[in-house]
PDB file of C-alpha atoms in Angstrom:
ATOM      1  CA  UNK A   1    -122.814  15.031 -36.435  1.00 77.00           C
ATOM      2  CA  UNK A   2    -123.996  16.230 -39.843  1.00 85.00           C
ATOM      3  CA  UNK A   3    -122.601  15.096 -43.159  1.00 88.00           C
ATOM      4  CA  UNK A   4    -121.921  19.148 -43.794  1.00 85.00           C
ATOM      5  CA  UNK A   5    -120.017  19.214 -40.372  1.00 86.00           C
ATOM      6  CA  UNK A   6    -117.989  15.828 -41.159  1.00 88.00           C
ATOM      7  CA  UNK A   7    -117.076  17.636 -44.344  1.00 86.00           C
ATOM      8  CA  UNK A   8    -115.884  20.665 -42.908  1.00 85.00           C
ATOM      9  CA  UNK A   9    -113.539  18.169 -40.192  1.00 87.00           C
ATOM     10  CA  UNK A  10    -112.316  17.060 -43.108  1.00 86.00           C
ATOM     11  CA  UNK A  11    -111.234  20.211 -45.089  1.00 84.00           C
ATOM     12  CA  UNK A  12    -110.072  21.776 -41.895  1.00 83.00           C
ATOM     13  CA  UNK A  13    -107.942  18.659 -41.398  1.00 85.00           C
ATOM     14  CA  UNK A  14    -106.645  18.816 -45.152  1.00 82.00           C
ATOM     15  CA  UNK A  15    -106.148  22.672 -45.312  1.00 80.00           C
ATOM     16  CA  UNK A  16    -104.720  23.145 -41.864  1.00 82.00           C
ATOM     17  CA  UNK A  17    -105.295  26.780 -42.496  1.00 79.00           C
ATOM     18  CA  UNK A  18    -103.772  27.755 -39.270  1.00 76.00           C
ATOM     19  CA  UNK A  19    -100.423  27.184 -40.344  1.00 76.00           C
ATOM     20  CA  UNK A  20    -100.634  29.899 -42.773  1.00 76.00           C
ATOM     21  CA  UNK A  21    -102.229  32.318 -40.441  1.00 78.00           C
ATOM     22  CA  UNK A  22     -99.779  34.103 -37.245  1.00 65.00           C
ATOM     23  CA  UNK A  23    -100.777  36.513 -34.559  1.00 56.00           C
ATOM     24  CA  UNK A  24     -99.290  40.026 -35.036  1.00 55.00           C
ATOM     25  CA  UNK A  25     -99.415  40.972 -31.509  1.00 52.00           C
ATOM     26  CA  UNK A  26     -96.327  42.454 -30.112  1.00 51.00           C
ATOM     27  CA  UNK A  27     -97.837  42.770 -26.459  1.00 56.00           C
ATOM     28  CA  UNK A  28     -99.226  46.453 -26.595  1.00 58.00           C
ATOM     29  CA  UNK A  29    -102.825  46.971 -26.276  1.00 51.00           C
ATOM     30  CA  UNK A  30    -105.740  44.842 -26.389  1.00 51.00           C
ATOM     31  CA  UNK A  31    -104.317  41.469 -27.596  1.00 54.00           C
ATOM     32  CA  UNK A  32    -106.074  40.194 -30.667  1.00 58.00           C
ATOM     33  CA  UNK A  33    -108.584  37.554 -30.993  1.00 57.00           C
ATOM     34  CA  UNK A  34    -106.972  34.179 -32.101  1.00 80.00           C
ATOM     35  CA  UNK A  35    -106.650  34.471 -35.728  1.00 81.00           C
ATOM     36  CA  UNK A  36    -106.416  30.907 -36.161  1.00 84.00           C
ATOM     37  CA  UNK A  37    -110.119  30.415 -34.928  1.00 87.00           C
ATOM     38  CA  UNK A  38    -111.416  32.904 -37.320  1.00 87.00           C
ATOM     39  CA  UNK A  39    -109.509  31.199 -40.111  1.00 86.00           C
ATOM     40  CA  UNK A  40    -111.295  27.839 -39.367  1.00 87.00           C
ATOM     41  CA  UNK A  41    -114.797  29.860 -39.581  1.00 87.00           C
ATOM     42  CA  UNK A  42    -113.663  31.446 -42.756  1.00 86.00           C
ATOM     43  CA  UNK A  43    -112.815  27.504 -44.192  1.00 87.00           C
ATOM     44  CA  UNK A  44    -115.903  27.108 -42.717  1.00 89.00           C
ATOM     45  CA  UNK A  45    -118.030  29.655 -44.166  1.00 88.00           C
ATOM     46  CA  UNK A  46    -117.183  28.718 -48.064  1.00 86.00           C
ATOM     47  CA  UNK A  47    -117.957  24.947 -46.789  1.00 87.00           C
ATOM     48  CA  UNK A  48    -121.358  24.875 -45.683  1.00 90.00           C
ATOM     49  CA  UNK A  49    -122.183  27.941 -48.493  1.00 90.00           C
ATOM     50  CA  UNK A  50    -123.035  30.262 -45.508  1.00 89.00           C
ATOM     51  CA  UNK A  51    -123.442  34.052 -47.731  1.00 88.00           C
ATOM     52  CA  UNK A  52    -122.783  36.759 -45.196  1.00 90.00           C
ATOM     53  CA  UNK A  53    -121.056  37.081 -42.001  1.00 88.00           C
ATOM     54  CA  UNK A  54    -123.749  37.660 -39.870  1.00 91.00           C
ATOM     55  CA  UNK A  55    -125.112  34.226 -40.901  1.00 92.00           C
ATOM     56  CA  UNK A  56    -121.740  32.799 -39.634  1.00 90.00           C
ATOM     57  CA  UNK A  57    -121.810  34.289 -36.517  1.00 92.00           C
ATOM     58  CA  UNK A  58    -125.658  33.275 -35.757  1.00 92.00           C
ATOM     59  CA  UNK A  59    -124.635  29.758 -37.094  1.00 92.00           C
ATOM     60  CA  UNK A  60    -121.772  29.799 -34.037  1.00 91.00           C
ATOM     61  CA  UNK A  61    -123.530  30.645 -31.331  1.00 92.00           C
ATOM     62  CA  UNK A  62    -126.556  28.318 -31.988  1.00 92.00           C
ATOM     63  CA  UNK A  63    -124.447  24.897 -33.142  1.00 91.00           C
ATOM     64  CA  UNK A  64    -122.171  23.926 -30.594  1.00 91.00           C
ATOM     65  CA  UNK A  65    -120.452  21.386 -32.701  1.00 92.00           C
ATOM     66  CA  UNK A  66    -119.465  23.548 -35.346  1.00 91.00           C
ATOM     67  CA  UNK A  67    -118.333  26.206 -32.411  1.00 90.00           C
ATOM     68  CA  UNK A  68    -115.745  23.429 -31.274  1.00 90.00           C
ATOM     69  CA  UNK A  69    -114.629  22.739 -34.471  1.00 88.00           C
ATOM     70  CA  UNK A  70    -113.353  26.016 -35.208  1.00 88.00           C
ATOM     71  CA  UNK A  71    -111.505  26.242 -31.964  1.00 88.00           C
ATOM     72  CA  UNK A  72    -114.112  29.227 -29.969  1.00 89.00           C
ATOM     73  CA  UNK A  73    -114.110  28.239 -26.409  1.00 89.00           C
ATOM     74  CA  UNK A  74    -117.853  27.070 -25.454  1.00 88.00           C
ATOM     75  CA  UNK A  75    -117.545  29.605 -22.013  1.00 88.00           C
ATOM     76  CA  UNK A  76    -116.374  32.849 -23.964  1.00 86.00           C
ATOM     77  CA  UNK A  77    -118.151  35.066 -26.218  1.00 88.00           C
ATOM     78  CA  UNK A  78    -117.768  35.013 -30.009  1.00 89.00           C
ATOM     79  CA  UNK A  79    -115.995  37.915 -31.190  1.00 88.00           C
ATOM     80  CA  UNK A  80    -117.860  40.594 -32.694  1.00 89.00           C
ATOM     81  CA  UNK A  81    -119.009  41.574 -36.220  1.00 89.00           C
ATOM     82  CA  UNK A  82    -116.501  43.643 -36.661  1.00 90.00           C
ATOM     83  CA  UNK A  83    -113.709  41.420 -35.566  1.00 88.00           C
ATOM     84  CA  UNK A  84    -114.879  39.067 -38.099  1.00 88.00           C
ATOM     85  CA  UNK A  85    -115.015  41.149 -40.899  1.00 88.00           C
ATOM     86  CA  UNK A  86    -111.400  42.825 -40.075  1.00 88.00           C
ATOM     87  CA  UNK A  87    -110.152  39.277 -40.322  1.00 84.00           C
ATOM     88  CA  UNK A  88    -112.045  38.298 -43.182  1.00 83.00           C
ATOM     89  CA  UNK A  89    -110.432  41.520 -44.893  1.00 86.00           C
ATOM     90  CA  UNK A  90    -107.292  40.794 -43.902  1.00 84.00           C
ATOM     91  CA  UNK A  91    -107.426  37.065 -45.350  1.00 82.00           C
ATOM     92  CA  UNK A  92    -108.657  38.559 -48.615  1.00 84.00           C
ATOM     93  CA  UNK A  93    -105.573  41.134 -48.680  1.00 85.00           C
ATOM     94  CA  UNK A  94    -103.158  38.573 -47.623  1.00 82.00           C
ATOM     95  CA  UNK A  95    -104.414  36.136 -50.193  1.00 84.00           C
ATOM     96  CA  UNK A  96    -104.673  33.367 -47.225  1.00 81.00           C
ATOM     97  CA  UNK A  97    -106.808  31.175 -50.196  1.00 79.00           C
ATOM     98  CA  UNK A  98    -104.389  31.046 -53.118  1.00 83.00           C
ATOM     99  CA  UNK A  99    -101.507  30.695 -50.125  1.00 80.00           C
ATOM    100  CA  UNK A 100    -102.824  27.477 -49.080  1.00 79.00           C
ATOM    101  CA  UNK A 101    -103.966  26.319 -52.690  1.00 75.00           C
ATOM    102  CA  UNK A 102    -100.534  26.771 -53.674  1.00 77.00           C
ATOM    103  CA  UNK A 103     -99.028  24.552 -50.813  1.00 76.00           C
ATOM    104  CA  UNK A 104    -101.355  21.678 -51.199  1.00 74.00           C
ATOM    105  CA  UNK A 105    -100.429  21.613 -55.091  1.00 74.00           C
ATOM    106  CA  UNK A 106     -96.554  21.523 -54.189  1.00 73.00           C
ATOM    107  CA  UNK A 107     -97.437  18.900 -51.185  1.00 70.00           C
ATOM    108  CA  UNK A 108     -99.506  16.753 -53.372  1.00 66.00           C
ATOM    109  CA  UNK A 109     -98.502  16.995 -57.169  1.00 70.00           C
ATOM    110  CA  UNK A 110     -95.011  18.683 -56.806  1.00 67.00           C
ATOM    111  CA  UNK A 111     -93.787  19.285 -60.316  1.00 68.00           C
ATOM    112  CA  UNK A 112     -96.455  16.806 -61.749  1.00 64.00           C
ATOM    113  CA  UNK A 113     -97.613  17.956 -64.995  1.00 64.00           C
ATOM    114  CA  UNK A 114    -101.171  18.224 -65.620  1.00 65.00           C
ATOM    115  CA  UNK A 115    -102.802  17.451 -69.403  1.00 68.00           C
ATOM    116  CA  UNK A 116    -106.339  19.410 -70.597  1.00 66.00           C
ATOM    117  CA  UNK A 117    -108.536  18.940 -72.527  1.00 76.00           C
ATOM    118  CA  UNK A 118    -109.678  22.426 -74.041  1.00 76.00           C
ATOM    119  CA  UNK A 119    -112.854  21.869 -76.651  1.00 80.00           C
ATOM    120  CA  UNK A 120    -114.413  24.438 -78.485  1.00 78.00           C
ATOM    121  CA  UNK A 121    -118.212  24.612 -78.404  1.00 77.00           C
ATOM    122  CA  UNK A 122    -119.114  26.763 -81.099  1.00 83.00           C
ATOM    123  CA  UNK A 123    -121.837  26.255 -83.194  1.00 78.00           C
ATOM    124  CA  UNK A 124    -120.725  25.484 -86.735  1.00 77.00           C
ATOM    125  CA  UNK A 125    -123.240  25.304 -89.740  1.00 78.00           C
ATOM    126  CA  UNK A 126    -123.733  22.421 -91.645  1.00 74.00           C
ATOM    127  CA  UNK A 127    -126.616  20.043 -93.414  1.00 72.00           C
ATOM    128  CA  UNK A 128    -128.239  17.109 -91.455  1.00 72.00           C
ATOM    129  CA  UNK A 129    -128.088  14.710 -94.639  1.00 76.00           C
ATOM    130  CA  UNK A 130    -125.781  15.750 -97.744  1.00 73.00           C
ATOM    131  CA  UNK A 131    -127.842  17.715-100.207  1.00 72.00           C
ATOM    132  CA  UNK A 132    -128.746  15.687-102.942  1.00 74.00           C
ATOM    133  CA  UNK A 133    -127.335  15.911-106.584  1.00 76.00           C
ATOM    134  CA  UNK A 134    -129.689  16.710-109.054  1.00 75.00           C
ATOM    135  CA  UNK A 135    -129.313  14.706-112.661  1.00 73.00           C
ATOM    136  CA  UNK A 136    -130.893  15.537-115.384  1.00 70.00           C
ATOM    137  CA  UNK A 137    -133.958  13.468-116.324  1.00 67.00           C
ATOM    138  CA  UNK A 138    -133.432  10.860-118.893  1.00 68.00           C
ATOM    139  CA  UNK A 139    -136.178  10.308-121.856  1.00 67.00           C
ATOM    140  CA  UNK A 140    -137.681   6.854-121.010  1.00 68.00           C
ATOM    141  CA  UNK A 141    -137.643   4.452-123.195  1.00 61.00           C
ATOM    142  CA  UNK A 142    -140.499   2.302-124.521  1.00 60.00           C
ATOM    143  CA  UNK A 143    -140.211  -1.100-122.603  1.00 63.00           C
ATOM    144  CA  UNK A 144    -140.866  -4.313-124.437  1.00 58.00           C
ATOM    145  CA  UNK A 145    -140.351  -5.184-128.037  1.00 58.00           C
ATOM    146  CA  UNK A 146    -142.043  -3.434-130.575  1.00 61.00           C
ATOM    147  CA  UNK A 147    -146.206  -3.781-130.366  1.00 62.00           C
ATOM    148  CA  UNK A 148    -148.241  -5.475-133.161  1.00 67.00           C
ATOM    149  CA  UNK A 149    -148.830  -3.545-136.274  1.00 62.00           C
ATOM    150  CA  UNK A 150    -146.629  -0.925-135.143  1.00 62.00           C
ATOM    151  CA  UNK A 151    -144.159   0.324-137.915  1.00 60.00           C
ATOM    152  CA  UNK A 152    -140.258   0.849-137.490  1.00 62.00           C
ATOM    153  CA  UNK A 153    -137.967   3.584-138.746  1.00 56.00           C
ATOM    154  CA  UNK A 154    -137.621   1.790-141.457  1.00 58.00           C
ATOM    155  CA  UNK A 155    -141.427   0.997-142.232  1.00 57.00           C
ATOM    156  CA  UNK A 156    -141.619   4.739-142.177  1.00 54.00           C
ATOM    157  CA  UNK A 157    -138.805   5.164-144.444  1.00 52.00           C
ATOM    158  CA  UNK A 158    -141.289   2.900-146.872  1.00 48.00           C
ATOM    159  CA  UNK A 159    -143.098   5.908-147.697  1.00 49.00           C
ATOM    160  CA  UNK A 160    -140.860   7.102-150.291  1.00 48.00           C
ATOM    161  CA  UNK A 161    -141.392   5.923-154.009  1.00 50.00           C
ATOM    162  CA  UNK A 162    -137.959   3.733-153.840  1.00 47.00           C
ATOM    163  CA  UNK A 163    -139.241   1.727-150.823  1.00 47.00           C
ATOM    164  CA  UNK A 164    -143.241   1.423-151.759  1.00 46.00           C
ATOM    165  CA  UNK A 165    -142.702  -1.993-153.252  1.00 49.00           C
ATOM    166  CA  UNK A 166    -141.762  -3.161-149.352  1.00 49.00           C
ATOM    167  CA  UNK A 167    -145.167  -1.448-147.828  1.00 49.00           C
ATOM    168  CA  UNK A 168    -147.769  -3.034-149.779  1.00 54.00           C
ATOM    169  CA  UNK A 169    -146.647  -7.175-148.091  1.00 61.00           C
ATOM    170  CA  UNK A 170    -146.021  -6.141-144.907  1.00 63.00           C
ATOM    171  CA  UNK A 171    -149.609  -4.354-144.713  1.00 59.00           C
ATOM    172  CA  UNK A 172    -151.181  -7.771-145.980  1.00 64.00           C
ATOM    173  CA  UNK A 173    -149.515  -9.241-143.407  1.00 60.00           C
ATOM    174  CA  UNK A 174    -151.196  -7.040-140.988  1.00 65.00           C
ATOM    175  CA  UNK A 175    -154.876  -6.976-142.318  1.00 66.00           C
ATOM    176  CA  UNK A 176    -154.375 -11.034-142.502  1.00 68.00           C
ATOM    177  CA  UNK A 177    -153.518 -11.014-138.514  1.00 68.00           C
ATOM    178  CA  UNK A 178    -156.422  -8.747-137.869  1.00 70.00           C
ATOM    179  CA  UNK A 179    -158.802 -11.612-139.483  1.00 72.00           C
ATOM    180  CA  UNK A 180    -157.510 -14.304-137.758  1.00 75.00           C
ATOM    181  CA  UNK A 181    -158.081 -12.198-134.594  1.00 74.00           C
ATOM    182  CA  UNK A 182    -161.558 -11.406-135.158  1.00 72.00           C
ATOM    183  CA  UNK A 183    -162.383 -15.474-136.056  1.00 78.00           C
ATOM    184  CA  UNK A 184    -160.743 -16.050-132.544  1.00 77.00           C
ATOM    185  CA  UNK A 185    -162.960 -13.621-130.827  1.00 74.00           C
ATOM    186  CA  UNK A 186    -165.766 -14.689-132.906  1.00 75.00           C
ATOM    187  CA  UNK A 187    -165.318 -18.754-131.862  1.00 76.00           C
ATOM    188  CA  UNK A 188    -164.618 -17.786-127.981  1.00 73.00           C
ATOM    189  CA  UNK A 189    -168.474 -16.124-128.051  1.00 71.00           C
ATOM    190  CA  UNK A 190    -170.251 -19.039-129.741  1.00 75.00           C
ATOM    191  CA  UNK A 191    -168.498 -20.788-127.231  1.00 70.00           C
ATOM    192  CA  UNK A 192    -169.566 -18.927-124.166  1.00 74.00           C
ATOM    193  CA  UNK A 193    -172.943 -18.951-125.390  1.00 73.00           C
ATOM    194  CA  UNK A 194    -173.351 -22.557-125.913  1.00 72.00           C
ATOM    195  CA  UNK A 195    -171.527 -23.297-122.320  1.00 65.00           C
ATOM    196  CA  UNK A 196    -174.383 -21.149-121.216  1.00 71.00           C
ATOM    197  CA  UNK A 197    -177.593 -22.775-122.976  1.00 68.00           C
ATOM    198  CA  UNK A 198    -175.944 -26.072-121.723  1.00 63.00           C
ATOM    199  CA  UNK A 199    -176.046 -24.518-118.011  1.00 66.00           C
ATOM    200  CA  UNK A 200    -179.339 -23.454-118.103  1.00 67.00           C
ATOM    201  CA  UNK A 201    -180.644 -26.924-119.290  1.00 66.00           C
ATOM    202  CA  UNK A 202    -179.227 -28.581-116.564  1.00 63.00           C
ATOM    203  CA  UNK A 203    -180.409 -26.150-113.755  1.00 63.00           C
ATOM    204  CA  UNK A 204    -183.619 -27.011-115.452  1.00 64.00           C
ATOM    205  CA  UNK A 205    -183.466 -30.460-115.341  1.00 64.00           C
ATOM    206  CA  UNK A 206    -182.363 -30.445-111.809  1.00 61.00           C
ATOM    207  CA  UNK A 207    -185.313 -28.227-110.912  1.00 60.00           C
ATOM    208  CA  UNK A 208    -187.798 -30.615-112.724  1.00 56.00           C
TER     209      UNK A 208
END
């Protein structure tokens, strides 16, 4: 037994589509084949995703199993094509599907109310990342204090007559720092210079 054929066992037992389908023969004629049988092949059919009727009916006469299952005796011939698709018409007119869909709701939920969940999917525009502000640049300032020999606002107001008398000092000042610059720089090479004469003597008297 097949997993497909245990899962049509159990649809057929859960459906029990032959409750829903009766014979209309009235005992004139030709009696009609057993509707009930076809039904099962119809359940049967949709289960194992079987596309046309002719497939069904070559599926039946070659798989015993599933044969049985539907309720076709093993020592009578299947009914024809067109017995099948007579049936399978009158199933679709009938609605013999939403029939039995509609009992095993009542059977199993009864007047159960069901909750969904309904979410939209459309696409809706928007940014990755939040677009950026843009600010309008600030003037940097100069870091640190004010450099040497620089002049302030009001060093530049000294240029005016009234303020000349405050120029002349502050400009002494200056050229005096200058000097005492220059004497730095001037004592830091006459030192470098003698550290170096001093080296070279005593490579010299290593040497020697």
């Amino acid at each position: 037994m097949t997993p497909k054929l245990e899962q049509v066992i159990h649809v057929l037992k859960w459906v029990r589509i032959e409750a829903f389908v009766g014979s209309s023969w009235v005992g004139v004629g030709r009696p009609p084949q057993e509707r009930a049988w076809l039904a099962n092949a119809f359940v049967a059919k949709a289960v194992l995703g079987i596309g046309t009727t002719v497939g069904l009916m070559e599926r039946l006469m070659v798989d015993r199993a599933l044969r049985q299952l539907c309720g076709f005796p093993l020592h009578r011939h299947l009914p024809s094509q067109a017995t099948f698709s007579r049936a399978f018409a009158e199933f679709a007119q009938t609605r013999l599907a939403e029939r039995v869909h509609e009992a095993l709701i009542k059977e199993h939920l009864g007047d159960a109310l069901i909750g969904h969940i309904s979410r939209d999917g459309t696409a809706i525009e928007a940014r990755e990342r939040p677009q950026a502000r843009t600010q309008a640049a600030k003037p940097r300032g100069q870091r640190g204090g004010r450099r040497r020999g620089t002049a302030t606002p009001a060093d530049l107001g000294a240029d005016t007559p009234g303020h000349a008398h405050g120029l002349r000092p502050r400009h002494q000042v200056q050229c005096a720092g200058l000097q005492d610059e220059l004497e730095r720089l001037q004592a830091a090479h006459r030192h470098r210079r003698l550290w170096r004469a001093h080296c070279r003597s005593a490579l010299q008297r290593l040497h020697a």
